[in-house]
PDB file of C-alpha atoms in Angstrom:
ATOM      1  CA  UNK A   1       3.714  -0.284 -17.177  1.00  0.00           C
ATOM      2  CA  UNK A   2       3.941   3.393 -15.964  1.00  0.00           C
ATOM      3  CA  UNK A   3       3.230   6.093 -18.486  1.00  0.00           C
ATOM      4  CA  UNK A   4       4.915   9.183 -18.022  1.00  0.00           C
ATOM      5  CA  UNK A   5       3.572  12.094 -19.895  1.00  0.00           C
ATOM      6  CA  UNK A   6       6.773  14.815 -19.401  1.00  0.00           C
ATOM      7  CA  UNK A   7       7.631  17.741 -22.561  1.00  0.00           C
ATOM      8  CA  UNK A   8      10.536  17.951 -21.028  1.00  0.00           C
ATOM      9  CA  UNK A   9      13.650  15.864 -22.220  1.00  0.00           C
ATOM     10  CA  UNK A  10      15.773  15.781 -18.825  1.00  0.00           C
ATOM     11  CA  UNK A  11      13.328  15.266 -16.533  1.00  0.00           C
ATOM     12  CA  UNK A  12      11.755  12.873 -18.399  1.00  0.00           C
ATOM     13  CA  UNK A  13      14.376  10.692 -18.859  1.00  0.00           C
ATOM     14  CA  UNK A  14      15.763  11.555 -15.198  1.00  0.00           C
ATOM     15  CA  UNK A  15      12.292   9.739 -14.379  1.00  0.00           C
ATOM     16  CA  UNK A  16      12.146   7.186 -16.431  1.00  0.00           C
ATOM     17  CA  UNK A  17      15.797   5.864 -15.554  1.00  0.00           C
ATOM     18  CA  UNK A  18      14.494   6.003 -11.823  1.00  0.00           C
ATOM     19  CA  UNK A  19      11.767   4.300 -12.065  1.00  0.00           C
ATOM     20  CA  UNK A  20      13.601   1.517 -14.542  1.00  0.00           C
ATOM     21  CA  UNK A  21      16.309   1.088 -12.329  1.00  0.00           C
ATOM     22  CA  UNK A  22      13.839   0.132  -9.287  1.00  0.00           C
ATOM     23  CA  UNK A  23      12.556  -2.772 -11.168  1.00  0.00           C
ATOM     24  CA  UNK A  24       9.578  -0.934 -12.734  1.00  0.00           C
ATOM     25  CA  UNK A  25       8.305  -0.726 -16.386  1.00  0.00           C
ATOM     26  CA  UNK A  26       8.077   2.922 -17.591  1.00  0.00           C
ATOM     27  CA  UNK A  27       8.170   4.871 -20.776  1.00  0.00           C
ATOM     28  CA  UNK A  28       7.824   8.740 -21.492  1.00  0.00           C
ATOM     29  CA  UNK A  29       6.036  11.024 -24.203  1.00  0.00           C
ATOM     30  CA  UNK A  30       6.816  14.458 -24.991  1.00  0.00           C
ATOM     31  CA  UNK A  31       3.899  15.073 -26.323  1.00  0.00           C
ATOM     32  CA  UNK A  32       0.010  14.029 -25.909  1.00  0.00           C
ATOM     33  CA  UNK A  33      -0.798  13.010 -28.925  1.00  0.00           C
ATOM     34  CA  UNK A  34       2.095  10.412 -28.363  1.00  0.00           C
ATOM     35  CA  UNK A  35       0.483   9.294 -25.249  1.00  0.00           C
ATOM     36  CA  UNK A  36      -2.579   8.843 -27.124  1.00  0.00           C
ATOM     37  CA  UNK A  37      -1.281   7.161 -29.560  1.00  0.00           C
ATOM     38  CA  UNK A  38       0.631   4.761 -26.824  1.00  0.00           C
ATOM     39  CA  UNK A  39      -2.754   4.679 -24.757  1.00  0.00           C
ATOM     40  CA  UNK A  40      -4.429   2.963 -27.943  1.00  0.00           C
ATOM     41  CA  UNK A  41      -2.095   0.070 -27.811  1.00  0.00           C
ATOM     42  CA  UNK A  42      -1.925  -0.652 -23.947  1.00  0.00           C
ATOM     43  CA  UNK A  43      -3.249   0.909 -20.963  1.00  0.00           C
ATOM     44  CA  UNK A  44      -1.062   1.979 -18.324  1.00  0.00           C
ATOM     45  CA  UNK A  45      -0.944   0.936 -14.568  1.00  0.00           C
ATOM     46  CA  UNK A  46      -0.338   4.461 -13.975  1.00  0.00           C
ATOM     47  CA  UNK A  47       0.197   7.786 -15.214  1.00  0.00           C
ATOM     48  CA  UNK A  48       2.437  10.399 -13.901  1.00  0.00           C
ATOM     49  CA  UNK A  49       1.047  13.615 -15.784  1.00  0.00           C
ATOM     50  CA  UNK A  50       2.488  17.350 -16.199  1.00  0.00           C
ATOM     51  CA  UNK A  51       0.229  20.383 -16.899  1.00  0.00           C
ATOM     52  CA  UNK A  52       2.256  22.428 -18.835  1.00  0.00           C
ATOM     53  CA  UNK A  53       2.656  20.220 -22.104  1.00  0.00           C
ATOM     54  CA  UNK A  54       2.044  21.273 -25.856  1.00  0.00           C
ATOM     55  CA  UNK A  55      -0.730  20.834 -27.534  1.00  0.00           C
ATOM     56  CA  UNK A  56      -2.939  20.365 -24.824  1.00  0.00           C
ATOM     57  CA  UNK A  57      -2.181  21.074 -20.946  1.00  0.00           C
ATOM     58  CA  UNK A  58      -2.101  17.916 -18.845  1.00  0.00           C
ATOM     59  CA  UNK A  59      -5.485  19.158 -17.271  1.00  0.00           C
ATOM     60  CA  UNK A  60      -7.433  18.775 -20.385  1.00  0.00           C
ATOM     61  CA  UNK A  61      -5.543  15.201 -20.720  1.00  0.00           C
ATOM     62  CA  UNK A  62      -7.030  14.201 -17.318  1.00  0.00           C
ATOM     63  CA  UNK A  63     -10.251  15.588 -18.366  1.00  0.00           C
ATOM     64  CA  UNK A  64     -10.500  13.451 -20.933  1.00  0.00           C
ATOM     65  CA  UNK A  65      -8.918  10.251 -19.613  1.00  0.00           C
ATOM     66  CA  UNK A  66     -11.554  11.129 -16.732  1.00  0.00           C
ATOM     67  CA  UNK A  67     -14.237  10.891 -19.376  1.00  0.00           C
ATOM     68  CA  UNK A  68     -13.732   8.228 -21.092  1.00  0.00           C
ATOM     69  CA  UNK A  69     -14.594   4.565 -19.461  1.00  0.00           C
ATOM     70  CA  UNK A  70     -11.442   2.555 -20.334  1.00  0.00           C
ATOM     71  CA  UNK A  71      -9.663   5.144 -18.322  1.00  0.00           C
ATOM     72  CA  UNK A  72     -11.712   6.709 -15.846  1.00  0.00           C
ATOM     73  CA  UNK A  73     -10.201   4.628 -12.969  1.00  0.00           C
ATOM     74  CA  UNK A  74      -6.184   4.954 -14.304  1.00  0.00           C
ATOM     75  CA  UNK A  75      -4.357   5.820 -11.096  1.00  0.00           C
ATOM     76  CA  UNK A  76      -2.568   9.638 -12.280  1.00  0.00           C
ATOM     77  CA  UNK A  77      -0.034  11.646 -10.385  1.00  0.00           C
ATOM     78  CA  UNK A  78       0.464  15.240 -11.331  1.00  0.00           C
ATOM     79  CA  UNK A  79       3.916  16.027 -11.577  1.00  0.00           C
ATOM     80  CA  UNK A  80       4.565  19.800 -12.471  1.00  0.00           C
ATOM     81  CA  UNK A  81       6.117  23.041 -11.673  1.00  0.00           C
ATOM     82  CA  UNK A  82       2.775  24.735 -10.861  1.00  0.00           C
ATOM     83  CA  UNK A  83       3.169  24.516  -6.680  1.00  0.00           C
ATOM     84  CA  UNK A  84       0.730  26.342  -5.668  1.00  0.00           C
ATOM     85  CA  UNK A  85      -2.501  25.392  -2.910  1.00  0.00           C
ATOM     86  CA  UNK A  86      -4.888  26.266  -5.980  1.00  0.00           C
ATOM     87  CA  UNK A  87      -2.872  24.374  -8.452  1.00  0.00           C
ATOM     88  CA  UNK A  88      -3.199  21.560  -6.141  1.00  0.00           C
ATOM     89  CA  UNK A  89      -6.983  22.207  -5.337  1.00  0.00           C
ATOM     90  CA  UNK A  90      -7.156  22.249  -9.292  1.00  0.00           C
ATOM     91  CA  UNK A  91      -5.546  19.242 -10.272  1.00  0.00           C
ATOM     92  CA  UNK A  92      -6.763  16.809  -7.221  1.00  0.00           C
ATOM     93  CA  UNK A  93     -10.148  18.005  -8.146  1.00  0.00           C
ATOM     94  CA  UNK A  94      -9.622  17.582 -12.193  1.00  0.00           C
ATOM     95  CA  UNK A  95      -9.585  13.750 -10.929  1.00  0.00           C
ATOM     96  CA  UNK A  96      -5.309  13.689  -9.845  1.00  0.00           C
ATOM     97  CA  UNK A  97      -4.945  10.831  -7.339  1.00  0.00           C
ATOM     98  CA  UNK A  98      -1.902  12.578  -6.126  1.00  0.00           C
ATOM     99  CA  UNK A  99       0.145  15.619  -6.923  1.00  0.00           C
ATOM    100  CA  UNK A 100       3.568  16.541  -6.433  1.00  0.00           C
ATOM    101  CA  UNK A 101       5.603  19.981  -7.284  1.00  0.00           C
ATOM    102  CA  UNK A 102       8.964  19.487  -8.776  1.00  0.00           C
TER     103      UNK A 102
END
């Protein structure tokens, strides 16, 4: 199952459908405390991850899933508007296994 953690609507079903239509398990969260909620009843084979969510950006969520030992080895790929070579820096060293600007 790939978790996709995406506030918004079109691109987060754009990715979903992708990924569902190439054989792959995947569902998507607006929000992080829907992820959490999600991450409490099954862990993820991956995580693709925005930064700019509400509630909390997607760098605090990989801070945390960093922290916490269930999910400090998740695979997560940052997927976000922020393109820059510090936003990159940033995220990879937040703990991103990958990132990629939309």
């Amino acid at each position: 199952m790939i978790y996709l953690l995406e506030d918004d609507s079109a691109i987060r079903e754009l990715v979903v459908y992708t990924l569902c239509s190439t054989g792959l398990e995947a569902t998507g969260f607006a929000a992080p405390s829907e992820f959490y909620d999600a991450m409490e009843r099954a862990l993820p084979e991956l995580l693709i991850l925005d930064i700019m969510l509400p509630e909390e950006d997607g760098l605090q969520v990989l801070k945390r899933l960093r922290s916490l030992p269930v999910s400090r080895s998740l695979p997560v790929i940052l997927l976000t508007a922020k393109s820059t070579e510090y936003d990159k820096v940033l995220g990879l060293d937040e703990g991103a296994d990958d990132y990629v600007a939309k």
